[in-house]
XYZ file of N, CA, C and O in Angstrom:
764
model
N -11.987 11.148 -36.849
C -12.465 11.025 -35.850
C -12.713 10.085 -34.591
O -12.798 9.917 -33.856
N -12.006 9.345 -35.348
C -11.556 7.824 -34.977
C -10.545 7.453 -33.961
O -10.931 7.202 -32.842
N -9.290 8.479 -33.699
C -8.448 8.155 -32.774
C -9.342 8.978 -31.711
O -8.301 8.705 -30.888
N -10.090 9.500 -31.804
C -11.044 9.674 -31.232
C -10.786 9.141 -30.142
O -11.263 9.388 -28.687
N -12.218 9.064 -30.976
C -12.884 8.582 -30.138
C -11.786 6.484 -28.870
O -12.495 6.212 -28.487
N -11.076 6.587 -30.437
C -9.937 5.373 -29.605
C -9.493 5.655 -28.539
O -9.248 4.965 -27.629
N -8.635 6.378 -27.856
C -8.183 7.376 -27.209
C -9.472 7.653 -26.194
O -8.841 7.508 -24.541
N -10.750 7.807 -26.170
C -11.819 7.935 -25.324
C -11.711 6.657 -24.737
O -12.586 7.045 -22.801
N -12.004 5.598 -25.289
C -12.735 4.544 -24.532
C -11.582 4.104 -23.534
O -11.871 2.783 -23.340
N -10.545 4.281 -24.749
C -9.072 3.310 -23.619
C -9.009 4.074 -22.626
O -8.690 3.874 -21.731
N -8.761 5.337 -22.294
C -8.731 6.500 -20.991
C -9.605 5.517 -20.396
O -9.604 6.461 -19.307
N -11.114 6.301 -20.628
C -11.695 4.711 -19.961
C -12.185 3.521 -18.931
O -11.666 3.627 -17.702
N -11.479 3.178 -20.296
C -10.622 1.512 -19.475
C -10.363 1.580 -18.863
O -10.011 0.822 -17.884
N -8.721 1.975 -19.086
C -7.825 1.949 -18.475
C -8.247 2.597 -16.860
O -7.466 1.695 -15.668
N -8.901 3.960 -16.525
C -9.860 4.716 -15.242
C -10.135 3.710 -14.215
O -10.062 3.235 -13.554
N -10.865 3.094 -15.347
C -12.114 1.782 -14.708
C -11.162 0.493 -14.348
O -11.332 -0.081 -12.892
N -10.364 0.299 -15.092
C -9.596 -0.807 -14.000
C -8.317 -0.816 -13.325
O -8.477 -0.964 -11.813
N -8.060 0.522 -12.896
C -6.623 1.460 -12.759
C -7.352 1.571 -10.868
O -7.058 1.708 -9.872
N -9.114 2.133 -11.664
C -9.459 2.677 -9.885
C -10.661 1.572 -9.263
O -11.628 2.233 -8.794
N -10.998 0.407 -10.628
C -12.087 -0.467 -10.472
C -11.811 -1.071 -8.538
O -11.402 -1.377 -8.786
N -13.067 -1.882 -8.417
C -12.967 -2.015 -7.113
C -13.653 -3.479 -7.588
O -14.853 -3.845 -7.792
N -12.931 -4.955 -8.010
C -13.388 -5.838 -8.689
C -12.132 -6.696 -7.958
O -11.160 -6.777 -7.515
N -12.659 -7.695 -7.510
C -11.440 -9.138 -6.994
C -10.310 -9.760 -8.668
O -10.380 -9.685 -8.755
N -9.130 -9.447 -7.426
C -8.083 -9.013 -8.407
C -7.260 -10.953 -8.078
O -7.636 -11.453 -8.683
N -6.798 -11.774 -6.815
C -6.533 -11.713 -6.239
C -6.187 -13.084 -5.279
O -7.062 -12.514 -3.850
N -5.822 -13.965 -4.777
C -5.928 -14.799 -3.787
C -4.756 -15.266 -3.600
O -3.912 -15.864 -3.238
N -4.235 -14.722 -2.318
C -2.850 -14.574 -1.687
C -2.519 -15.362 -0.417
O -1.499 -16.315 0.182
N -3.860 -16.618 -0.502
C -3.503 -17.963 0.916
C -2.645 -19.019 0.522
O -2.505 -19.479 1.905
N -1.847 -18.918 -0.960
C -1.570 -19.610 -1.564
C 0.221 -18.915 -1.344
O 0.747 -19.859 -1.700
N 0.720 -17.944 -0.736
C 1.571 -17.169 -0.015
C 2.150 -16.807 0.903
O 0.720 -16.469 1.204
N 3.373 -17.011 1.307
C 3.666 -16.044 2.166
C 4.722 -14.709 1.923
O 5.995 -15.723 1.145
N 5.492 -13.507 2.496
C 6.120 -12.992 2.521
C 6.191 -13.182 3.760
O 6.597 -12.195 5.108
N 7.737 -13.003 4.117
C 8.091 -12.966 5.885
C 8.439 -11.317 5.845
O 9.875 -11.151 4.493
N 8.243 -10.943 6.503
C 9.178 -9.719 6.725
C 9.057 -8.481 7.948
O 8.722 -10.403 8.942
N 9.709 -7.691 8.382
C 10.410 -7.252 9.685
C 8.963 -5.995 9.164
O 8.490 -5.527 9.087
N 8.181 -5.839 10.802
C 7.435 -4.743 10.882
C 8.737 -3.646 11.603
O 9.380 -3.598 11.801
N 7.797 -2.470 12.777
C 8.306 -1.474 12.642
C 8.560 -1.695 13.867
O 9.887 -0.452 15.076
N 8.845 -2.654 14.927
C 9.379 -2.835 15.997
C 10.264 -4.131 16.189
O 10.776 -4.563 17.141
N 10.597 -4.868 14.988
C 11.660 -5.248 14.471
C 11.304 -7.214 14.776
O 11.912 -7.971 14.617
N 9.769 -7.183 14.145
C 9.511 -8.349 15.213
C 9.273 -8.833 13.387
O 9.085 -8.734 12.504
N 9.657 -10.415 13.329
C 9.262 -11.129 12.372
C 7.286 -11.552 11.256
O 6.867 -11.546 12.927
N 7.501 -10.462 10.731
C 5.675 -10.549 9.916
C 5.825 -12.387 8.954
O 6.532 -11.717 8.020
N 4.486 -12.695 9.538
C 4.795 -13.120 7.949
C 3.201 -12.937 7.023
O 2.646 -12.696 7.923
N 3.098 -12.044 6.457
C 1.951 -11.504 5.309
C 1.703 -12.582 4.225
O 2.125 -12.698 3.167
N 1.058 -12.998 4.206
C -0.930 -12.148 4.651
C -1.029 -13.333 5.999
O -2.020 -12.765 6.417
N -0.503 -14.106 5.912
C -1.091 -15.061 7.163
C -1.167 -14.935 8.765
O -1.802 -15.231 8.958
N 0.173 -13.525 9.196
C -0.872 -13.153 9.935
C -1.480 -12.226 10.650
O -2.258 -12.129 11.963
N -2.407 -12.115 9.490
C -3.684 -11.108 9.392
C -4.405 -12.008 8.878
O -6.060 -11.360 8.904
N -4.308 -13.286 8.877
C -5.921 -14.025 8.182
C -6.729 -14.090 9.823
O -6.397 -14.693 10.496
N -7.981 -14.514 9.501
C -8.836 -13.518 10.120
C -9.128 -13.030 10.722
O -11.087 -12.394 11.181
N -9.112 -11.444 9.654
C -9.549 -10.432 10.028
C -9.240 -9.638 8.542
O -8.565 -9.732 7.562
N -10.124 -8.649 8.385
C -10.122 -8.007 6.661
C -8.697 -7.390 6.763
O -8.428 -6.838 8.033
N -8.123 -6.664 6.099
C -6.869 -5.908 5.674
C -6.785 -5.124 4.903
O -6.594 -5.453 4.315
N -6.903 -3.745 5.373
C -6.703 -2.487 5.091
C -5.255 -2.904 4.500
O -3.897 -2.539 5.314
N -4.311 -2.603 3.288
C -2.536 -2.678 2.772
C -2.547 -1.322 1.921
O -3.415 -1.209 1.038
N -1.790 0.076 2.280
C -1.344 0.645 2.029
C 0.204 0.327 1.339
O 0.619 -0.445 2.195
N 0.472 0.952 -0.107
C 2.171 0.750 -0.081
C 2.880 2.337 -0.043
O 2.442 2.780 -0.763
N 4.310 2.236 0.233
C 4.899 3.656 0.893
C 6.049 2.958 1.012
O 6.188 2.021 1.332
N 6.800 4.432 0.715
C 8.084 4.413 1.749
C 8.535 5.905 1.588
O 7.533 7.058 1.702
N 9.049 6.644 3.262
C 9.094 7.045 4.220
C 10.158 8.887 3.318
O 9.134 9.514 3.501
N 10.513 7.925 1.948
C 11.628 8.986 1.744
C 10.362 9.979 0.987
O 10.575 10.814 -0.293
N 9.747 9.525 0.355
C 8.215 10.624 -0.794
C 7.513 11.628 -0.460
O 7.418 11.891 0.611
N 8.063 12.558 -1.299
C 7.390 13.305 -1.080
C 6.104 14.293 -1.306
O 6.053 15.074 -0.670
N 5.384 13.260 -1.551
C 4.096 14.239 -1.454
C 2.934 12.758 -1.692
O 2.682 12.772 -0.618
N 2.612 12.019 -2.369
C 1.506 10.908 -2.650
C 1.300 9.731 -1.500
O 0.596 9.486 -0.640
N 2.713 8.945 -0.408
C 3.055 8.603 0.180
C 1.985 9.074 1.702
O 1.301 8.177 2.830
N 2.267 10.199 2.139
C 1.921 10.811 3.078
C 1.272 10.932 2.922
O 0.057 10.351 3.785
N -0.674 10.725 1.287
C -1.833 11.180 1.681
C -2.392 9.962 1.728
O -3.221 9.125 2.431
N -0.864 8.677 0.940
C -2.458 7.373 1.510
C -2.097 7.004 3.673
O -2.637 6.538 3.270
N -0.877 7.772 3.351
C -0.850 6.448 4.773
C -1.855 7.601 5.621
O -2.597 7.282 6.352
N -2.181 8.322 5.165
C -3.112 9.174 6.094
C -4.248 8.669 5.894
O -5.397 9.033 6.635
N -5.226 8.245 4.532
C -5.750 7.527 3.911
C -6.087 6.107 5.420
O -7.214 5.762 5.564
N -4.973 6.090 5.080
C -5.292 4.857 5.731
C -5.843 5.207 7.748
O -6.362 3.657 7.634
N -5.281 5.933 8.049
C -5.408 5.740 9.501
C -7.255 7.250 8.744
O -7.958 6.618 10.222
N -7.652 7.566 8.007
C -9.055 7.980 7.929
C -9.527 6.886 7.841
O -10.208 6.832 8.707
N -9.296 5.774 7.306
C -10.400 4.746 7.114
C -10.241 3.925 8.347
O -11.640 3.271 9.031
N -9.134 3.720 9.253
C -9.347 2.744 10.977
C -10.548 4.279 11.943
O -11.445 3.518 12.366
N -10.477 5.328 11.151
C -11.230 6.449 12.270
C -13.213 6.390 12.082
O -13.778 6.472 12.633
N -12.864 5.707 10.499
C -14.188 5.700 10.425
C -14.683 4.324 10.445
O -16.198 4.315 9.909
N -14.444 3.196 11.016
C -15.243 2.305 10.488
C -15.757 2.227 11.716
O -15.288 2.271 12.723
N -16.743 1.415 11.302
C -17.857 0.945 13.152
C -16.735 0.147 13.372
O -17.151 0.969 14.765
N -16.125 -0.224 13.181
C -15.445 -1.964 14.145
C -13.578 -2.187 13.991
O -14.037 -2.767 13.817
N -13.562 -0.843 14.663
C -11.259 -1.144 13.953
C -11.434 -1.490 13.996
O -10.085 -1.971 13.882
N -11.239 -2.256 15.810
C -10.670 -3.054 16.166
C -10.754 -4.945 15.144
O -9.153 -5.828 16.022
N -11.687 -5.324 14.892
C -11.889 -6.070 13.987
C -10.815 -5.568 12.983
O -10.623 -7.110 11.615
N -9.705 -4.780 12.057
C -9.603 -4.804 11.306
C -7.926 -4.699 11.945
O -7.478 -4.428 12.470
N -7.053 -5.437 10.843
C -6.072 -4.367 10.923
C -5.773 -3.620 9.457
O -6.089 -3.959 8.397
N -4.754 -2.787 10.002
C -4.297 -1.229 8.736
C -2.667 -1.417 9.443
O -1.942 -2.147 9.949
N -2.248 -1.900 7.260
C -0.941 -2.324 7.499
C -0.197 -1.466 6.377
O -0.827 -1.312 4.922
N 1.363 -0.702 6.258
C 1.667 -0.405 5.239
C 2.575 -1.052 5.103
O 3.994 -1.198 6.033
N 3.001 -1.392 4.262
C 4.235 -1.885 3.783
C 4.904 -0.989 2.141
O 4.646 -0.418 1.415
N 6.324 -0.877 3.233
C 7.276 -0.314 1.694
C 7.997 -0.906 1.108
O 8.095 -2.559 1.072
N 7.755 -0.214 0.084
C 9.015 -1.229 -1.352
C 10.121 -0.508 -1.924
O 10.931 -0.677 -2.418
N 10.669 0.285 -0.397
C 12.413 0.758 -0.498
C 12.648 0.304 1.060
O 13.083 1.016 1.876
N 12.866 -0.638 1.008
C 13.617 -1.904 2.679
C 14.840 -1.302 2.269
O 15.424 -1.130 3.473
N 15.429 -0.667 1.586
C 16.876 -0.234 1.125
C 16.932 0.471 2.460
O 18.087 0.645 3.644
N 15.993 1.977 2.494
C 16.069 3.077 2.828
C 15.916 3.398 4.622
O 15.388 3.380 5.785
N 14.145 1.682 4.397
C 12.881 1.239 5.269
C 13.710 0.502 6.145
O 12.415 -0.362 6.100
N 14.084 1.262 7.247
C 14.696 0.027 7.860
C 13.391 0.499 9.126
O 12.414 0.209 9.117
N 13.355 -1.159 10.013
C 12.087 -0.732 11.241
C 12.173 0.614 12.133
O 11.176 0.668 12.213
N 13.760 0.054 12.259
C 13.470 2.128 12.927
C 12.682 3.490 12.026
O 12.440 3.675 13.332
N 12.970 3.758 10.831
C 12.398 4.310 10.043
C 10.975 4.454 9.610
O 10.590 5.815 9.837
N 10.774 2.592 10.040
C 9.440 2.747 9.439
C 8.110 2.999 11.280
O 7.840 4.031 11.137
N 9.337 2.559 12.713
C 8.710 2.886 13.550
C 8.093 5.231 13.398
O 8.044 5.546 14.338
N 9.635 5.649 13.119
C 9.828 7.094 13.558
C 8.762 7.175 12.231
O 8.046 8.737 12.218
N 8.401 7.366 11.024
C 7.333 7.683 10.590
C 6.596 7.292 10.432
O 5.096 8.026 11.165
N 5.955 6.711 12.027
C 5.041 6.087 12.126
C 4.035 6.992 13.222
O 2.916 7.011 13.483
N 5.108 7.177 13.968
C 5.571 8.207 15.108
C 4.876 9.369 14.652
O 3.883 9.500 14.958
N 5.135 9.493 13.428
C 5.303 11.389 13.116
C 3.905 10.645 12.802
O 3.047 12.170 12.842
N 2.974 9.990 11.986
C 0.703 10.094 11.303
C 0.564 9.452 12.943
O -0.865 8.877 12.434
N 0.994 9.451 14.076
C 0.758 9.190 15.214
C 0.289 7.502 14.843
O -0.982 7.413 15.649
N 0.482 6.667 14.219
C 0.415 5.829 14.208
C 0.852 4.531 14.881
O 1.198 2.997 14.034
N 1.415 5.419 15.588
C 2.547 4.239 16.514
C 2.103 2.667 17.214
O 2.958 2.398 18.107
N 1.266 2.426 17.468
C 0.186 1.196 17.613
C -0.766 0.739 17.710
O -0.889 1.033 15.986
N -0.589 -0.595 17.408
C -2.008 -1.567 16.893
C -3.541 -0.912 17.288
O -3.535 0.128 17.909
N -3.822 -1.128 16.190
C -3.759 -1.743 14.984
C -3.293 -2.137 13.788
O -3.006 -2.124 12.743
N -2.031 -0.891 14.025
C -1.428 0.020 12.655
C -0.050 -0.831 12.486
O 0.992 -1.677 13.490
N 0.472 -1.322 11.037
C 1.344 -2.313 11.822
C 2.459 -2.112 9.997
O 1.743 -1.554 8.975
N 3.614 -1.039 10.153
C 4.190 -0.793 9.272
C 5.322 -1.847 8.561
O 6.443 -2.574 9.802
N 5.843 -2.713 7.724
C 6.467 -2.524 7.646
C 8.033 -2.789 6.615
O 6.762 -2.446 4.692
N 8.618 -4.448 6.295
C 9.811 -4.129 5.603
C 10.329 -5.316 5.592
O 9.805 -6.117 5.584
N 11.938 -5.358 4.677
C 11.828 -6.599 4.549
C 13.171 -6.623 3.665
O 13.560 -5.833 2.668
N 13.665 -7.413 3.393
C 14.931 -8.323 2.576
C 14.173 -7.851 1.145
O 13.235 -7.985 0.304
N 14.929 -6.786 0.393
C 15.052 -6.752 -1.520
C 14.147 -7.903 -1.691
O 13.538 -7.186 -2.259
N 14.374 -8.664 -1.969
C 13.715 -9.962 -3.375
C 12.931 -9.805 -2.375
O 11.674 -10.021 -2.936
N 12.545 -10.335 -1.072
C 10.727 -10.731 -0.690
C 10.117 -9.227 -1.139
O 8.659 -9.599 -1.289
N 10.864 -8.190 -0.631
C 9.960 -7.253 -0.967
C 8.962 -6.474 -2.565
O 8.035 -6.984 -2.847
N 10.410 -6.862 -3.443
C 10.080 -6.970 -4.920
C 8.890 -8.153 -4.787
O 8.066 -7.824 -6.253
N 9.641 -9.014 -4.645
C 7.969 -10.517 -4.916
C 6.850 -9.937 -4.444
O 5.871 -10.353 -5.530
N 6.903 -9.111 -3.707
C 5.146 -8.838 -3.167
C 4.725 -7.895 -4.173
O 3.441 -7.694 -4.184
N 5.581 -6.597 -3.986
C 5.130 -5.579 -5.463
C 5.245 -6.430 -6.417
O 3.862 -5.988 -6.946
N 5.179 -7.677 -6.250
C 5.357 -7.686 -8.302
C 3.510 -8.854 -8.042
O 2.915 -8.337 -8.843
N 3.373 -9.268 -7.108
C 2.232 -10.023 -6.690
C 1.356 -9.297 -6.949
O 0.081 -9.670 -6.968
N 0.941 -7.338 -5.934
C -0.431 -6.997 -5.739
C 0.066 -5.663 -7.158
O -0.454 -4.479 -6.905
N 1.143 -5.891 -8.048
C 0.726 -5.141 -9.497
C 0.837 -3.756 -8.614
O 0.676 -2.730 -9.158
N 1.770 -3.301 -7.824
C 2.543 -1.983 -7.282
C 4.169 -2.428 -8.640
O 4.900 -3.208 -7.791
N 3.821 -0.467 -8.929
C 4.915 -0.203 -9.899
C 6.454 -0.028 -9.442
O 5.374 1.741 -9.135
N 7.218 0.281 -8.875
C 8.114 1.491 -8.879
C 9.568 1.961 -9.302
O 9.517 0.398 -10.497
N 10.610 2.817 -10.081
C 11.168 2.333 -10.752
C 12.031 4.496 -10.017
O 11.273 5.096 -9.773
N 13.216 3.655 -9.920
C 14.125 4.919 -8.527
C 13.999 5.899 -10.308
O 14.616 5.812 -11.254
N 14.205 7.705 -9.986
C 13.450 8.313 -10.329
C 15.399 9.128 -9.905
O 15.606 9.483 -8.782
N 16.454 9.795 -10.761
C 17.379 10.942 -10.224
C 18.289 10.618 -8.672
O 18.089 10.762 -7.405
N 18.643 8.729 -9.068
C 19.429 9.182 -7.985
C 20.256 9.709 -7.912
O 21.677 9.645 -9.450
N 21.337 9.848 -6.902
C 23.187 10.272 -6.836
C 23.462 10.036 -5.311
O 22.869 8.984 -4.396
N 24.282 9.816 -4.822
C 25.406 10.197 -3.924
C 26.097 10.922 -3.627
O 26.765 11.781 -4.510
N 25.908 11.131 -2.333
C 26.298 12.215 -1.831
C 27.907 11.854 -1.545
O 28.469 11.411 -0.856
N 28.314 13.285 -0.967
C 29.983 12.724 -0.335
C 29.777 11.591 -0.157
O 31.474 12.031 0.565
N 29.501 11.954 1.343
C 29.682 10.780 2.720
C 28.836 9.212 1.888
O 28.985 8.548 2.987
N 29.100 9.176 0.698
C 28.383 8.078 0.659
C 26.796 7.737 0.683
O 26.052 6.743 0.145
N 26.002 8.476 1.331
C 24.947 8.307 1.337
C 24.187 8.389 -0.202
O 23.971 9.449 -0.833
N 22.907 7.581 -0.127
C 22.247 7.106 -1.499
C 20.690 8.361 -1.737
O 20.692 8.523 -0.887
N 21.065 9.205 -2.262
C 19.733 9.726 -2.502
C 18.724 9.907 -3.603
O 19.384 9.243 -4.937
N 18.052 9.214 -3.379
C 17.167 8.894 -4.823
C 14.872 9.303 -4.734
O 14.629 9.196 -3.020
N 14.533 9.724 -5.762
C 12.582 9.304 -5.463
C 12.478 7.849 -6.081
O 13.339 7.404 -7.450
N 11.119 7.536 -5.915
C 10.356 6.722 -6.699
C 9.329 6.575 -7.402
O 8.480 7.230 -6.344
N 9.133 6.839 -8.327
C 8.228 6.334 -9.296
C 7.474 5.272 -8.718
O 7.760 4.060 -9.009
N 6.191 6.015 -8.225
C 5.394 4.033 -8.316
C 3.896 4.579 -8.050
O 2.839 5.210 -8.171
N 3.423 3.546 -8.096
C 1.919 2.837 -7.888
C 0.985 3.605 -6.570
O 1.544 3.844 -5.683
N 0.023 4.456 -7.232
C -0.806 4.584 -5.675
C -2.107 3.847 -5.454
O -2.853 3.679 -6.025
N -1.394 2.849 -4.384
C -2.438 1.355 -3.887
C -2.776 1.728 -2.869
O -1.757 1.314 -1.879
N -4.195 1.721 -2.730
C -4.651 0.499 -1.456
C -5.916 -0.579 -1.575
O -6.570 -0.124 -2.938
N -4.684 -1.763 -0.453
C -5.772 -3.135 -1.028
C -6.985 -3.467 -0.344
O -6.261 -2.777 0.923
N -7.461 -4.098 -0.717
C -8.701 -4.456 0.175
C -8.558 -6.034 1.082
O -8.724 -6.448 -0.191
N -8.352 -6.673 1.897
C -8.008 -8.278 1.167
C -9.017 -8.773 3.025
O -9.451 -7.985 4.029
N -9.730 -9.688 2.129
C -10.323 -10.224 3.368
C -10.205 -11.303 4.518
O -8.884 -11.223 4.566
N -10.936 -11.898 5.052
C -11.260 -12.191 6.062
C -9.936 -13.501 5.763
O -9.013 -14.484 6.843
N -9.994 -14.139 4.383
C -9.240 -15.116 4.712
C -8.446 -15.028 3.393
O -7.758 -16.145 2.309
N -8.169 -14.644 3.197
C -6.332 -13.498 2.450
C -6.807 -13.069 0.831
O -6.216 -13.532 0.174
N -7.871 -12.963 0.399
C -8.438 -12.679 -0.700
C -8.523 -11.355 -1.014
O -9.798 -10.329 -0.107
N -7.864 -10.922 -2.210
C -7.635 -9.607 -1.972
C -9.070 -8.668 -2.570
O -9.528 -10.114 -3.581
N -9.901 -7.778 -1.745
C -11.575 -8.119 -2.663
C -11.456 -6.521 -3.735
O -12.240 -6.299 -4.572
N -11.020 -5.435 -3.667
C -10.605 -3.559 -3.570
C -9.066 -3.979 -4.045
O -8.373 -3.823 -3.577
N -9.243 -3.285 -4.967
C -7.961 -2.601 -5.468
C -8.354 -1.022 -5.651
O -8.475 -0.305 -6.174
N -7.944 -0.255 -4.588
C -7.910 1.281 -5.312
C -7.034 1.958 -5.350
O -5.462 1.881 -4.967
N -6.998 3.274 -5.802
C -6.423 4.270 -5.229
C -5.898 5.169 -4.150
O -6.935 5.856 -3.346
N -5.452 5.275 -3.873
C -4.731 5.176 -2.758
C -4.690 7.007 -2.017
O -5.129 6.578 -0.823
N -4.603 7.120 -2.762
C -4.362 8.562 -2.221
C -5.272 9.379 -2.916
O -6.260 10.436 -2.429
N -6.360 8.618 -3.992
C -7.574 9.253 -4.430
C -8.680 9.090 -4.657
O -9.773 9.702 -4.406
N -8.953 7.579 -4.235
C -10.670 6.862 -3.001
C -11.053 8.020 -2.370
O -10.722 7.657 -1.569
N -12.286 8.502 -2.339
C -13.059 9.181 -1.000
C -12.735 7.381 0.234
O -13.609 6.667 -0.286
N -11.694 8.120 1.626
C -12.067 6.765 2.066
C -14.032 6.333 2.957
O -13.546 5.279 2.703
N -14.392 7.570 2.756
C -16.069 7.470 2.429
C -16.721 5.530 1.662
O -17.250 4.982 1.799
N -15.849 5.665 0.628
C -15.720 4.663 -0.553
C -15.039 2.933 0.317
O -15.993 2.116 0.247
N -14.295 3.411 0.570
C -13.946 2.188 0.970
C -14.057 2.466 2.181
O -14.286 0.093 2.721
N -14.215 2.756 3.527
C -14.932 2.316 4.497
C -16.539 1.179 4.142
O -16.776 0.742 5.365
N -17.121 1.704 3.947
C -18.099 0.865 2.808
C -18.342 -0.494 3.012
O -18.459 -1.151 3.352
N -17.520 -0.955 1.608
C -16.974 -1.626 1.891
C -15.940 -2.635 2.609
O -16.684 -3.631 2.416
N -15.633 -2.378 3.783
C -14.967 -3.070 5.357
C -15.972 -3.458 5.005
O -16.333 -4.096 5.994
N -16.805 -2.138 6.196
C -17.863 -2.253 6.967
C -18.810 -4.179 5.992
O -19.500 -4.145 6.878
N -18.547 -4.189 5.135
C -19.358 -4.924 4.725
C -18.735 -6.219 4.541
O -19.294 -7.636 4.590
N -17.901 -6.871 4.986
C -16.767 -7.753 5.300
C -17.575 -7.429 6.897
O -16.902 -8.764 6.739
């Protein structure tokens, strides 16, 4: 009986931590130099300060979850009372393949290729440092090289959308593909 109770308590605690809505971090002390889908340099989160920011983490070759995260960011935009007062950012954790041009094509496929949507990539070391800071875990799976020298792989990764307030403070951390967008919109409208 004890192992079952321990497992149940551990599972509930893990669920609350991974899906919980609690203040996690202050980003006002860091800055990450990235590039948007238009090839323009962007300083994250500095360039977004003064407005709430909804941030999702994706890669364009993802076969499943990333499209749900992207669609949820779009739904949040559509459901928000004043979407013009908010920035919507999707950051890739696969900068090797996700160039600004690839991100632009991806944004276009979701009809998100205009403001207030920002798709960001950057130098691998900077992107990795950002992912560590926001606790996005990634692991390359099934990597192989084709006869033409093209690298093909999938990435196992965290499923995450963040809500950052006007002062670059992380306010909420959500399951990106599984949290009902109404919950995120309600929290966003409070900001």
